[in-house]
Coordinates of C-alpha atoms in Angstrom, one line a residue:
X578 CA -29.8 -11.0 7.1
X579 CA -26.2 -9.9 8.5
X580 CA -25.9 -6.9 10.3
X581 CA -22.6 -5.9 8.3
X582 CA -21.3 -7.6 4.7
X583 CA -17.9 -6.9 4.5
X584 CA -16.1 -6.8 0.5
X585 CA -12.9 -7.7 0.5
X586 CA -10.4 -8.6 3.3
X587 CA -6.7 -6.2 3.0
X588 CA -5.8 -3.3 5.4
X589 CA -9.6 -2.2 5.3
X590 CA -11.6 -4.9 5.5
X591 CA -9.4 -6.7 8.7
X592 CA -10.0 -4.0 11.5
X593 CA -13.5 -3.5 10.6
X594 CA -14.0 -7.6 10.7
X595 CA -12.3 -7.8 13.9
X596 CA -13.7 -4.5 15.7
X597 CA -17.3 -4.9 14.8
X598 CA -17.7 -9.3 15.4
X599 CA -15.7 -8.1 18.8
X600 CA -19.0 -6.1 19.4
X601 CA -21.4 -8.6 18.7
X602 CA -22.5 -7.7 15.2
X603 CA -23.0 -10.4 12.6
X604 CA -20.4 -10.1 10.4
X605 CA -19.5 -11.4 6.9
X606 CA -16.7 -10.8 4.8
X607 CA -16.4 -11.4 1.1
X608 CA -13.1 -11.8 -0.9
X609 CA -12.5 -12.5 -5.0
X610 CA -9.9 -14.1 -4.1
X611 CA -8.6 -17.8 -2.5
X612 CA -7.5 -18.3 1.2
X613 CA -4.2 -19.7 1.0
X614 CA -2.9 -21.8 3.6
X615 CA 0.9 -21.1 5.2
X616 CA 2.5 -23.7 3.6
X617 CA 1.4 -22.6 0.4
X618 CA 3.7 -19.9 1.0
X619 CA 6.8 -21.0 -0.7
X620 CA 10.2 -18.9 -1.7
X621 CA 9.4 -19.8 -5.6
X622 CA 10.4 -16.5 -7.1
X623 CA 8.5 -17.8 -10.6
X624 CA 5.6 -18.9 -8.7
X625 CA 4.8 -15.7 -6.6
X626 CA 5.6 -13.2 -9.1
X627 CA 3.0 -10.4 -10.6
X628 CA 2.7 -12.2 -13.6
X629 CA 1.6 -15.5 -12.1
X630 CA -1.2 -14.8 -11.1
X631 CA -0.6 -16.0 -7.2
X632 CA -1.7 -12.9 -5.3
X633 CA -3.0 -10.5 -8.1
X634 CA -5.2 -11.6 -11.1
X635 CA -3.2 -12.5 -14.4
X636 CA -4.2 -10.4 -17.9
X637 CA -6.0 -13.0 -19.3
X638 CA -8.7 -13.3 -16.6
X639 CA -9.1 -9.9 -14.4
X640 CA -6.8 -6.6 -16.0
X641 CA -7.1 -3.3 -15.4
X642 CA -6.3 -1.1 -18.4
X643 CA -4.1 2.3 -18.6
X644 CA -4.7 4.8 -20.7
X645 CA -1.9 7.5 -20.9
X646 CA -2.0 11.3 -22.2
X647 CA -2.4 11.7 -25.9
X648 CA -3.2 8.0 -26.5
X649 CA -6.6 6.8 -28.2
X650 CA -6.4 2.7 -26.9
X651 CA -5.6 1.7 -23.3
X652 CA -3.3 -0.9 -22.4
X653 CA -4.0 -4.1 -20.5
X654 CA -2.0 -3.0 -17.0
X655 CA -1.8 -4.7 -13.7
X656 CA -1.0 -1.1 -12.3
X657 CA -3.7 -1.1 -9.4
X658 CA -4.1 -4.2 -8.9
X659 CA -2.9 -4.9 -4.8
X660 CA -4.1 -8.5 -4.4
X661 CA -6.6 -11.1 -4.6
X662 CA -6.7 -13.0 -1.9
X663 CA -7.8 -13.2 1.8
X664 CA -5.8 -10.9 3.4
X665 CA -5.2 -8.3 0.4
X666 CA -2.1 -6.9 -0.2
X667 CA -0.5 -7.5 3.1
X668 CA -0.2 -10.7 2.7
X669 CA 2.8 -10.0 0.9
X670 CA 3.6 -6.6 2.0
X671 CA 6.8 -5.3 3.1
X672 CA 4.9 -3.9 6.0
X673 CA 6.3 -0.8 6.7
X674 CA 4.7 0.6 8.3
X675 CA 5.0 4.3 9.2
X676 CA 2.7 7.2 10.5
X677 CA 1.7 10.1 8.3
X678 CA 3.3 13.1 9.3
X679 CA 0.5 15.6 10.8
X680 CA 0.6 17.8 7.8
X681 CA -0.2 14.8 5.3
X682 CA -3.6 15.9 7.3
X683 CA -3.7 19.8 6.4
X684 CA -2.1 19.8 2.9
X685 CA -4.2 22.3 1.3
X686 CA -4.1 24.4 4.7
X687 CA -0.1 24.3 4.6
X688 CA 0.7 24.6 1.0
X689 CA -2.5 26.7 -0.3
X690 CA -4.2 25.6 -3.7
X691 CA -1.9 23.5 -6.4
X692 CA -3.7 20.5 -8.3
X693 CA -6.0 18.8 -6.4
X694 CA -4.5 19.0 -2.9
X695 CA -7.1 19.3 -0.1
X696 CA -7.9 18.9 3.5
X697 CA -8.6 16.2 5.4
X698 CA -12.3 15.9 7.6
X699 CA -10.1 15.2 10.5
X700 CA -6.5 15.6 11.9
X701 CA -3.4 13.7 12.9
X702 CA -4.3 14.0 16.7
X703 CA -8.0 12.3 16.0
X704 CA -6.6 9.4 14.4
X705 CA -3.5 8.6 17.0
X706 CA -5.0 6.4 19.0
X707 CA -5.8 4.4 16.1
X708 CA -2.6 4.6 15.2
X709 CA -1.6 3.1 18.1
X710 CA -4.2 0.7 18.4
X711 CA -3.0 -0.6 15.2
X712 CA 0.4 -1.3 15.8
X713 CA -0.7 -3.3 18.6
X714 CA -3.4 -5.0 17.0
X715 CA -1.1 -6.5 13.8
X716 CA 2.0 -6.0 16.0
X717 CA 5.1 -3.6 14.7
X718 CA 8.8 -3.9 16.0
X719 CA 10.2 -0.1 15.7
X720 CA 11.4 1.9 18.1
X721 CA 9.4 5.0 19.7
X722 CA 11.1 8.2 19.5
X723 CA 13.8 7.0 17.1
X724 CA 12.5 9.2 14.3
X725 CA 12.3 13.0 15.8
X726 CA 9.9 13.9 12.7
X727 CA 7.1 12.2 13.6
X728 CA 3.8 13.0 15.6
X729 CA 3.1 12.6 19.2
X730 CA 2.1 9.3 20.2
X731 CA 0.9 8.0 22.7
X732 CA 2.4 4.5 23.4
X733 CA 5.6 3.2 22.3
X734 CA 5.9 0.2 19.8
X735 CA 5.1 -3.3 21.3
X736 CA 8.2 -5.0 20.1
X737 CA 11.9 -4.2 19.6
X738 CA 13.2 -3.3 15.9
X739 CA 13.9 -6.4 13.9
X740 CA 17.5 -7.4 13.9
X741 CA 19.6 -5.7 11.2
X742 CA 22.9 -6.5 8.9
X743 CA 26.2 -5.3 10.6
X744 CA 26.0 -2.5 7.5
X745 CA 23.1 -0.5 9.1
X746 CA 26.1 1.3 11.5
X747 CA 27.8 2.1 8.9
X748 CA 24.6 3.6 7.2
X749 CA 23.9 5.4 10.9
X750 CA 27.0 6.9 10.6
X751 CA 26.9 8.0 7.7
X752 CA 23.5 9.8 8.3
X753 CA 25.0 11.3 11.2
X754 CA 28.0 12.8 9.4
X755 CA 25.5 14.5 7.0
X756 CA 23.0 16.0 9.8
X757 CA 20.9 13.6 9.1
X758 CA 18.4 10.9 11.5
X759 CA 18.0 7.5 10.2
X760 CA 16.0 5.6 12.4
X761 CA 14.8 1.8 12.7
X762 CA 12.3 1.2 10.2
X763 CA 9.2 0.1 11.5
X764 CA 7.5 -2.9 10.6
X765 CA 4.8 -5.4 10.8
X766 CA 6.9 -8.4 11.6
X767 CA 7.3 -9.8 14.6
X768 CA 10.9 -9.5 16.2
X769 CA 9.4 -11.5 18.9
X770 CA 6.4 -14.1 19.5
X771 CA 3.4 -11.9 20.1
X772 CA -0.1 -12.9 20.1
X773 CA 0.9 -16.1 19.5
X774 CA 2.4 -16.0 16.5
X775 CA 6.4 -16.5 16.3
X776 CA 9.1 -14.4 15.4
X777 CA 10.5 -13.6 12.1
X778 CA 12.4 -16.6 10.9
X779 CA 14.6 -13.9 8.4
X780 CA 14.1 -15.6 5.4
X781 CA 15.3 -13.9 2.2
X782 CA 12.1 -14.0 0.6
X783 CA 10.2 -11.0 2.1
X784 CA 8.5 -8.6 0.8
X785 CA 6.5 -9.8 -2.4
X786 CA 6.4 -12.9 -0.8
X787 CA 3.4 -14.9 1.5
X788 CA 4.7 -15.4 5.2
X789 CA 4.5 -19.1 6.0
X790 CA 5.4 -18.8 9.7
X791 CA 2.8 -16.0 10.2
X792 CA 5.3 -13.5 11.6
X793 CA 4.2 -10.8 9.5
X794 CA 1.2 -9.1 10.8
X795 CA -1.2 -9.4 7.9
X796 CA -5.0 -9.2 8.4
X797 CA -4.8 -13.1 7.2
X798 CA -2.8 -13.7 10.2
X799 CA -3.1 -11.2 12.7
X800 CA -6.9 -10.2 12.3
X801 CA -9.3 -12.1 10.6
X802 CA -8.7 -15.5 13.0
X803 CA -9.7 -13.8 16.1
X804 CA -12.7 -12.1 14.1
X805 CA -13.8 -15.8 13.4
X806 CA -12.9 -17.4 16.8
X807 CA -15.9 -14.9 18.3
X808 CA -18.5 -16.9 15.7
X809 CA -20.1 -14.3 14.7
X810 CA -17.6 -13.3 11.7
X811 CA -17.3 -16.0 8.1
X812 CA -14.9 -15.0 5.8
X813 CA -15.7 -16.4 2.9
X814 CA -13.3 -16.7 -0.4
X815 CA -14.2 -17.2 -4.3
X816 CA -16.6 -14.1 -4.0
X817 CA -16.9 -11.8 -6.7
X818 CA -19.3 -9.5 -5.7
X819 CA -20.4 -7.8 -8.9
X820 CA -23.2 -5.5 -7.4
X821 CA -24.3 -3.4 -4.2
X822 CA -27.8 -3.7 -4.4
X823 CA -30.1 -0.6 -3.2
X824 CA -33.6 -0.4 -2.0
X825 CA -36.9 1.7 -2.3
X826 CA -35.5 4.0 0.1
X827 CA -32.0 4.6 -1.1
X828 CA -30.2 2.9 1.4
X829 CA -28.1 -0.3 0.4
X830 CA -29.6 -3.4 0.8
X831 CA -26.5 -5.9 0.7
X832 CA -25.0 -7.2 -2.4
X833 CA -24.8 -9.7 -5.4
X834 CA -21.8 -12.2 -5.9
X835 CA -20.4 -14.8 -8.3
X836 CA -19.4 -17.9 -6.4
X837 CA -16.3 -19.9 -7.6
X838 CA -18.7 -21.7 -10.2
X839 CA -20.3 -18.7 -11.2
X840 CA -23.9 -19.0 -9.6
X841 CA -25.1 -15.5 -8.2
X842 CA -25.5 -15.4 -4.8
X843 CA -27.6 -12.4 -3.0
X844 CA -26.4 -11.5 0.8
X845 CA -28.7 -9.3 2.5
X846 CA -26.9 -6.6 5.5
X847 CA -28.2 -4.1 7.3
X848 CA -24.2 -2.3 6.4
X849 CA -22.4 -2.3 3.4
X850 CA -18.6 -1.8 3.9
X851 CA -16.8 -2.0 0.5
X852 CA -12.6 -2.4 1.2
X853 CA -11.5 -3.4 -2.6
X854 CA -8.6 -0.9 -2.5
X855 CA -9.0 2.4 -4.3
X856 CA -9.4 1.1 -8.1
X857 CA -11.5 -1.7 -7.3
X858 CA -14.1 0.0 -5.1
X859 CA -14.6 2.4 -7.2
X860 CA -15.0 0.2 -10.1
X861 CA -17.4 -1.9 -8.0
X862 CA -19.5 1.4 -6.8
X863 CA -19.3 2.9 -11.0
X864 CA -20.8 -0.9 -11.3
X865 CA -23.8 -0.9 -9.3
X866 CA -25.8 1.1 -11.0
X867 CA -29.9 1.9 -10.6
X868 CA -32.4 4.1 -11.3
X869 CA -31.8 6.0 -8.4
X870 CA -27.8 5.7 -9.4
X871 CA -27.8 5.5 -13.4
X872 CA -24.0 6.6 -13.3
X873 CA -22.8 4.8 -10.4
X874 CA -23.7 3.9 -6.5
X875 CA -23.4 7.5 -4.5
X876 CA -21.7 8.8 -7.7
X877 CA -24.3 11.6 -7.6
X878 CA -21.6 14.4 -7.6
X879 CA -19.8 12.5 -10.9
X880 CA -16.4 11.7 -7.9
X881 CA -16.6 8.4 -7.9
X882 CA -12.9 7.4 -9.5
X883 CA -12.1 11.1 -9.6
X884 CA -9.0 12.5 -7.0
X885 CA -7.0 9.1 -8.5
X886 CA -3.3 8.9 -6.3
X887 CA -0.9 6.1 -6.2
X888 CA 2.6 7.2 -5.1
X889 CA 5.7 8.6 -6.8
X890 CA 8.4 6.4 -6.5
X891 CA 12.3 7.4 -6.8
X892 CA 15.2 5.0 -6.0
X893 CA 19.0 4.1 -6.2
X894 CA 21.5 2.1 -5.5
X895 CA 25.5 1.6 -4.6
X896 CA 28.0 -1.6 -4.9
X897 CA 30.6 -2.2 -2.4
X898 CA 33.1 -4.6 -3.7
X899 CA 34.2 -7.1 -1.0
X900 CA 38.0 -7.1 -1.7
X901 CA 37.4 -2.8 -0.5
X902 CA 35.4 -3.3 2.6
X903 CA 36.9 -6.2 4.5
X904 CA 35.8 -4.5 7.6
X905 CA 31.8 -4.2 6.8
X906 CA 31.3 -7.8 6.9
X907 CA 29.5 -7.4 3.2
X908 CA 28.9 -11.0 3.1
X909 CA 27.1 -11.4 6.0
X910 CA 23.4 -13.5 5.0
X911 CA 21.4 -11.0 7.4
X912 CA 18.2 -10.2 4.9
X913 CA 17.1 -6.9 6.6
X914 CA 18.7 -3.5 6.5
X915 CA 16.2 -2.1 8.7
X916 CA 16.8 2.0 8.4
X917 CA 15.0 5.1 7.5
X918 CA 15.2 8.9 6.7
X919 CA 12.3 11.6 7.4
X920 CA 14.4 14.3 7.1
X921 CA 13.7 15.3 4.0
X922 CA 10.0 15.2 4.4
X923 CA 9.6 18.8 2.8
X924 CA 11.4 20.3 0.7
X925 CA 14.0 23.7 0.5
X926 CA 12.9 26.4 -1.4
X927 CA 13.8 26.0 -4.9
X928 CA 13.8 22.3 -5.6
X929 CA 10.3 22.3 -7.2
X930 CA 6.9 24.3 -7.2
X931 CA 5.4 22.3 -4.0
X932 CA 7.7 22.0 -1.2
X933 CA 6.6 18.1 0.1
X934 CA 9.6 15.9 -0.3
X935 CA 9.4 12.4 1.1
X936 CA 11.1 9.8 3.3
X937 CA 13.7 7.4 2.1
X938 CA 13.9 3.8 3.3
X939 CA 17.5 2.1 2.6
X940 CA 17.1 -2.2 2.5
X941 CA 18.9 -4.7 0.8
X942 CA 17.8 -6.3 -2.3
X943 CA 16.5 -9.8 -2.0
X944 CA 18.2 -12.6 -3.4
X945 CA 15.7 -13.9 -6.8
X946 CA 18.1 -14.8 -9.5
X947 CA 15.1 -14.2 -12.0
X948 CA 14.5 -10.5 -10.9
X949 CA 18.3 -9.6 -11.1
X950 CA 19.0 -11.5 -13.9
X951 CA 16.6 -9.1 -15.5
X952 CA 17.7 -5.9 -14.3
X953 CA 21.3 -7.1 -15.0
X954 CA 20.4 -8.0 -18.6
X955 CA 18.9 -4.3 -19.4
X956 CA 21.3 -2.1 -17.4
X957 CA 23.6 0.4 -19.1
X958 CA 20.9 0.7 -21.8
X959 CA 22.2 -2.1 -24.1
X960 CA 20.1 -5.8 -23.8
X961 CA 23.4 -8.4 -22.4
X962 CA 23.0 -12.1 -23.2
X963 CA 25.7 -14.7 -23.1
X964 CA 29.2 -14.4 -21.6
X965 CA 28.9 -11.1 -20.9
X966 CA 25.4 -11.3 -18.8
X967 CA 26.6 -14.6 -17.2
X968 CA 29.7 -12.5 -16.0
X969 CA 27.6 -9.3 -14.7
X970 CA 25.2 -12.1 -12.7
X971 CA 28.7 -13.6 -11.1
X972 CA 29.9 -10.2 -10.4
X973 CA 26.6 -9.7 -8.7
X974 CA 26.7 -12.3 -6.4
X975 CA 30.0 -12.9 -5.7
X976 CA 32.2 -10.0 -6.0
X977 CA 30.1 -6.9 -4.3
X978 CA 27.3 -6.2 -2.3
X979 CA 24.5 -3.9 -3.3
X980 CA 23.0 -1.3 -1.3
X981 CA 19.8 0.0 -2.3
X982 CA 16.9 3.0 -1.4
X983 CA 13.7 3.7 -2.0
X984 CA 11.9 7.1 -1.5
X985 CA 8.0 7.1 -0.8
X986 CA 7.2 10.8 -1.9
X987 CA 3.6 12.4 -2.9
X988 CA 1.3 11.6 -6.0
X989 CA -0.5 14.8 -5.9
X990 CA -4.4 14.5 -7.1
X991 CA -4.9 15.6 -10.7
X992 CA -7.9 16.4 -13.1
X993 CA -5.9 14.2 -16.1
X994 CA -5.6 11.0 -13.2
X995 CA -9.0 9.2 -12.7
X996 CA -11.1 5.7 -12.7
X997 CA -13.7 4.9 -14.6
X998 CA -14.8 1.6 -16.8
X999 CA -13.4 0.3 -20.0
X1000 CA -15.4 0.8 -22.4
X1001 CA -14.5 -2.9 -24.4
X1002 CA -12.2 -4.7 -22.8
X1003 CA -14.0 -7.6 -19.8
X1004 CA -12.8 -10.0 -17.0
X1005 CA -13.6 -13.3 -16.9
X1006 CA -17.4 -12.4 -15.8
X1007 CA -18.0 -10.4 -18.6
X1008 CA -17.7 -7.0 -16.3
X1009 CA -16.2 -4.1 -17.6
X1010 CA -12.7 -3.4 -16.1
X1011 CA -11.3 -0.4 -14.5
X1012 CA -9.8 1.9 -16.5
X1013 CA -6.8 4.4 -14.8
X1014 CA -6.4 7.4 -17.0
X1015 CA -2.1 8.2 -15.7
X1016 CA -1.0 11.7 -15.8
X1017 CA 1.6 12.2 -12.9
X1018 CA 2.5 15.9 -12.2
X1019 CA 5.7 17.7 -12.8
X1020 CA 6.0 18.2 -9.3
X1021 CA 6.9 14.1 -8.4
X1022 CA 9.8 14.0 -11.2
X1023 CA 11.4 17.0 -9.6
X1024 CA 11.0 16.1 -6.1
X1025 CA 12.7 12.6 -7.2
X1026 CA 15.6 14.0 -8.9
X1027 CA 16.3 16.1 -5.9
X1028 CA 15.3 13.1 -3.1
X1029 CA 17.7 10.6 -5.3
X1030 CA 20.7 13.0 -4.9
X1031 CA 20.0 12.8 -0.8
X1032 CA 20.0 8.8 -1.0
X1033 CA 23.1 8.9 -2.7
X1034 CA 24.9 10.9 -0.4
X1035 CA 24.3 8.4 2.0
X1036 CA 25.6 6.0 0.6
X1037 CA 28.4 7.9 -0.8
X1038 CA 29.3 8.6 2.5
X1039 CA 29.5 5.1 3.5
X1040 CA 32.1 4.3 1.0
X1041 CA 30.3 3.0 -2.2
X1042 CA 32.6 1.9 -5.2
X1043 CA 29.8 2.8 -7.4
X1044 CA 26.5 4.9 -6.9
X1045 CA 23.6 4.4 -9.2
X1046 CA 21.0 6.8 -9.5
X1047 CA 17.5 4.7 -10.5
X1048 CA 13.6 5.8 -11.1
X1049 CA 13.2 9.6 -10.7
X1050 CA 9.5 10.6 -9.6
X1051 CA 8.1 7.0 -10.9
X1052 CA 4.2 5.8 -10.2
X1053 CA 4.3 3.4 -7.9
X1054 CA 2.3 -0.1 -9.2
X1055 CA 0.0 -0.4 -5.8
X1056 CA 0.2 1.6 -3.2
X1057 CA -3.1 3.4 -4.3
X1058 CA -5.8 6.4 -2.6
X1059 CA -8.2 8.8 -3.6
X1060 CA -11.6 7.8 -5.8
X1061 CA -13.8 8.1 -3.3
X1062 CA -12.7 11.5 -1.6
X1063 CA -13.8 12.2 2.1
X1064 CA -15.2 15.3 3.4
X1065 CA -17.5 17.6 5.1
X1066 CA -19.2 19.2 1.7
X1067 CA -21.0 16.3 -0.7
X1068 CA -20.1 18.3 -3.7
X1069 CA -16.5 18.0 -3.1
X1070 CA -16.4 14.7 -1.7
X1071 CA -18.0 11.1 -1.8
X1072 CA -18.0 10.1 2.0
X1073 CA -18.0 11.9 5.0
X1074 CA -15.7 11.9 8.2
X1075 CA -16.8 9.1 8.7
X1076 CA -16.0 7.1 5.7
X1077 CA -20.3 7.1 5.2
X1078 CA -21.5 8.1 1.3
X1079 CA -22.9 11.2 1.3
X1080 CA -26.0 9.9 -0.5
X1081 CA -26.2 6.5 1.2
X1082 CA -26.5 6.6 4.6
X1083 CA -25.6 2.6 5.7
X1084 CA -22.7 2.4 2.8
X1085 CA -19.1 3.2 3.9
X1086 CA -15.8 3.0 1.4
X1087 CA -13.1 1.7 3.7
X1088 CA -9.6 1.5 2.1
X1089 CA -7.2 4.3 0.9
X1090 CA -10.2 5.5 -1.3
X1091 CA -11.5 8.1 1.2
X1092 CA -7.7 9.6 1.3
X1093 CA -7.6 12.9 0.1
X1094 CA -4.4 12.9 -0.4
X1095 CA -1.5 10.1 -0.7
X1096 CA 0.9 11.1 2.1
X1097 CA 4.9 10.8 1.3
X1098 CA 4.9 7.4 3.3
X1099 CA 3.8 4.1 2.4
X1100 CA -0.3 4.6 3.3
X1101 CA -0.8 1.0 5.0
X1102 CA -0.7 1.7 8.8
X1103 CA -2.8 5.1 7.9
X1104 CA -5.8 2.2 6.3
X1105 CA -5.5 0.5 9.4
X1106 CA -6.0 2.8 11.5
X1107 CA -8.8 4.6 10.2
X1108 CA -10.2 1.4 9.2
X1109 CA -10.4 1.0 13.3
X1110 CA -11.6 4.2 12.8
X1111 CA -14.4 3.8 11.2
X1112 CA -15.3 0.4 12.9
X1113 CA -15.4 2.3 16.3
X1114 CA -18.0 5.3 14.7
X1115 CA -20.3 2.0 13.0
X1116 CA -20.5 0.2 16.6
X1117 CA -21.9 3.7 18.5
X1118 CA -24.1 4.3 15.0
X1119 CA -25.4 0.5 15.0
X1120 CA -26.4 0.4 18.5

C-alpha cells in the first residue's frame, strides 16, 4: 500500500512527486510512457518530430480523434496529445514560462457572462508564492520587474535572462518607438549552473526538442531526481494505467495498469493523484467506471470532459535581407531571440465582443531543413517542387533572416468544445480513445486578426523587407485546460479549491484540467505552481 500513486509525470505530476516524498509520504508515480536517457536526446529533426512517435504516441498505436461542427465521422488527430514520456511535455517544451495576469483569475467577475467564462476558487495573490516557489524549484532565467503588466511578486527570478541575438535591441527599440514594453522572456533554462545542472549550451534545436545537457528545467530533470534521491518516491515507466479503482465506501482505492508486456498490475494508495494533462485524465476518469460511477469516476454532475480549452494561436513573420541590414549582424548563429509583449493583454473597445487580447512572444525560427522545406513548398498557396523550391530553400538560408511571433491569446470555454470516448475507434489496449468535439469561438479569430496587426508593427518598425501575416485565432495542438472544472459548487464544477473531486474525497485531478479558464499565456508555470499547490494542502490533509 503507498500512501500516494501518482499517474503521469509532466508539469503536474513533478511538484506533487517532489513536495509530498519531501514529506515523508510514500510515493509512486506511474507514466505510459519510456524514461529516456540524455543522450537519447539527439538534434534529429525526423526522429523527434510529432509524427514519430518519440515524445507523443504515433496514430497507429494511441490517437485521439476530432470531430468538427457539422461532421458525422471523427478524424484520427494528435491534437491533445502533450507527451508520453517521463517528464510530460516539458521535456521538450519551450519553457516559457510566464505568470497569469491576476484577472486570468476573475474572468467572469471582470468581463460578466459570455460562453463559458467563469471564476476561479482562488486568486492570483493565493497562488504567488507558488509561483515563486516554482521558478526556483525548475529554475527560470527572466528578469523581475521587466514586464510592468504583471502581478506582484514576491522574489525576483533566480537567474539572469538567457543571452540573446544582437536583433533583440533592435526589436527593444522598436517597441519603445511604438509605446510599447518588450521584456526578456522568461524561461526554464538555465542561463547559469543551478542546482547542479549546467547552463544552456544554445543549441539550435530547442523547443520540440529533448534537452541532453539537462539545462532546461523539466520535471525529468529538475524534479523527479531529488523526489527519488529521498527513497521514498519510484517513478516507474511502461504504465498504462487503464482504471482508478473505487471501494465500498466511495473513496478510490488505487488503480489498475498495463505493464510494457501487457500484464495488469493493481497498486493500492491511500491518494489518487491523476496528472495525464487535460484530455487524457479526463479520458482516464470517463474510463473508470462502477456501479457507484456508471458514466465515469466523479462524473456525477455529467462535467467530466466538459469546459474543453486549448489555446488560440495567431502568428507572423518578416524577412530581412542581409545585403539591407549590414548593421544588424543578421547572420549571427545566436538561437534565442529572447523578447516579449504584454501590452496588449486586453483589448480596446471595438476589436471584438470580449475585450481579452493576449501577449506576443517574438523568437527566431529554428534551423530543421525538413520543417521549412515544408512551409516553403506550400507558401503563396501554389505546392513548389524542383528549381523553383530549391531556390526559395537557398533564399531562406542564405540570403535573409527571418523574424518571427507568436501570440498566446484565450480559448474561451464553449458548450460545442468537449471530451468524451470514441465510440469505435481503440489504442493498442483495446481502450476507447478520447474524442475532442472543436468548435473555437468567434471571439479568438478576431482577437488574432487584430493581435497579428500589433506583431507586425513591430517588426515593421524594425525595418522588415517583407512582413507576413500567418495563423489568425488558430487552436493551438497542446497547450490544453479545462475537463475537469474547479470550484466551490459540485454542480458547476468537478473538483474543489483544492483540486479534490467533489464526490471522491482522496482523488485529486492535477494538471490544467481544474483550469477554468485558459489564460492568454502559455499555462505551464500556472500547472506548476498550483501543482505545489495542491501538494502543500495533501501534506496538512494526510497528516
Amino acid at each position: 500500500m503507498k500512501d500516494v500513486v501518482i499517474i503521469g509525470s509532466g508539469a503536474g505530476g513533478g511538484p506533487l512527486a517532489l513536495t509530498l516524498a519531501g514529506a515523508g509520504l510514500e510515493v509512486l508515480v506511474l507514466e505510459k510512457g519510456p524514461r529516456y536517457r540524455p543522450e537519447e536526446y539527439v538534434h534529429d529533426e525526423v526522429a523527434m518530430a510529432a509524427q514519430s512517435g518519440f515524445f507523443a504516441p504515433t496514430l497507429a498505436e494511441d490517437p485521439h480523434t476530432v470531430l468538427f461542427p457539422g461532421k458525422d465521422r471523427a478524424e484520427l488527430t494528435q491534437l491533445g496529445w502533450v507527451a508520453c514520456c517521463v517528464g510530460g511535455g516539458t521535456a521538450h517544451m519551450g519553457a516559457y514560462l510566464y505568470r497569469f495576469h491576476p484577472d486570468d483569475f476573475r474572468m467572469r467577475s471582470r468581463f460578466g457572462e459570455y460562453e463559458g467564462l467563469e471564476d476561479w476558487p482562488f486568486g492570483y495573490d493565493q497562488l504567488e508564492p507558488y509561483y515563486t516557489r516554482a521558478e526556483w524549484e525548475v529554475g527560470v532565467s527572466g528578469i523581475a520587474g521587466a514586464n510592468p503588466f504583471e502581478g506582484p511578486r514576491s522574489r525576483s527570478y533566480p537567474m539572469p535572462p538567457l543571452a540573446s541575438h544582437p536583433l533583440s535591441s533592435c526589436l527593444d527599440e522598436s517597441c519603445a518607438r511604438l509605446g510599447l514594453h518588450a521584456f526578456p522572456t522568461p524561461r526554464a533554462i538555465n542561463s547559469r549552473p543551478y542546482q547542479g545542472r549546467p547552463a544552456c549550451a544554445y543549441c539550435r534545436s530547442c523547443a520540440g526538442y529533448g534537452c541532453a545537457v539537462g539545462a532546461r528545467g523539466s520535471t525529468q530533470a529538475a524534479l523527479l531526481p531529488r523526489a527519488e534521491e529521498t527513497g521514498r518516491c519510484e517513478v516507474r515507466s511502461g504504465a498504462m494505467v487503464r482504471e482508478i479503482t473505487i471501494g465500498r465506501a466511495g473513496r478510490a482505492t488505487g488503480c489498475i495498469y498495463l505493464d510494457e508486456a501487457g500484464r495488469e498490475i493493481e497498486v493500492r494508495a491511500r491518494i489518487v493523484c491523476v496528472c495525464c494533462s487535460a484530455v487524457e485524465s479526463a479520458r482516464l476518469l470517463l474510463l473508470s467506471k462502477s456501479s457507484r460511477f456508471p458514466d465515469g469516476l466523479a462524473n456525477g454532475s455529467g462535467l467530466v470532459g466538459r469546459h474543453l480549452q486549448f489555446h488560440g494561436v495567431s502568428t507572423g513573420e518578416a524577412r530581412f535581407r542581409h545585403a539591407n541590414h549590414e548593421g544588424k549582424r543578421l547572420s549571427d548563429p545566436h538561437p534565442f531571440l529572447g523578447r516579449s509583449v504584454m501590452d496588449h493583454y486586453f483589448l480596446p473597445r471595438g476589436v471584438s465582443d470580449l475585450s481579452k487580447g493576449g501577449l506576443l512572444r517574438f523568437g527566431l525560427p529554428t534551423a530543421g531543413p525538413v520543417a521549412v522545406g515544408k512551409n516553403l513548398a506550400r507558401a503563396g498557396g501554389s505546392l513548389a517542387w524542383g528549381p523553383e523550391l530549391k531556390r526559395r530553400i537557398r533564399e531562406y538560408f542564405c540570403d535573409y533572416r527571418t523574424i518571427y511571433f507568436e501570440v498566446f491569446h484565450d480559448f474561451i470555454a464553449n458548450a460545442g468544445t468537449f471530451v468524451d470516448l470514441d465510440p469505435e475507434v481503440r489504442d493498442r489496449w483495446g481502450l476507447p480513445v478520447a474524442r475532442i468535439h472543436l468548435r473555437p469561438g468567434e471571439h479568438q479569430k478576431a482577437a488574432g486578426r487584430w493581435l497579428v496587426e500589433r506583431g507586425l508593427e513591430v517588426l515593421a518598425g524594425m525595418g522588415a523587407d517583407e512582413l507576413l501575416p500567418g495563423a489568425c485565432g488558430d487552436t493551438s495542438m497542446f497547450l490544453v485546460h479545462g475537463t475537469c472544472r474547479a470550484g466551490s459548487n459540485p454542480e458547476t464544477s468537478v473538483l474543489d479549491g483544492n483540486c479534490r473531486a467533489h464526490e471522491v474525497p482522496n482523488l485529486f485531478v492535477v494538471d490544467g484540467s481544474f483550469m477554468p479558464t485558459s489564460g492568454g499565456a502559455p499555462p505551464t508555470l500556472t500547472i506548476l505552481a498550483n501543482s505545489f499547490r495542491v501538494a502543500d494542502h495533501i501534506v496538512r490533509t494526510a497528516r
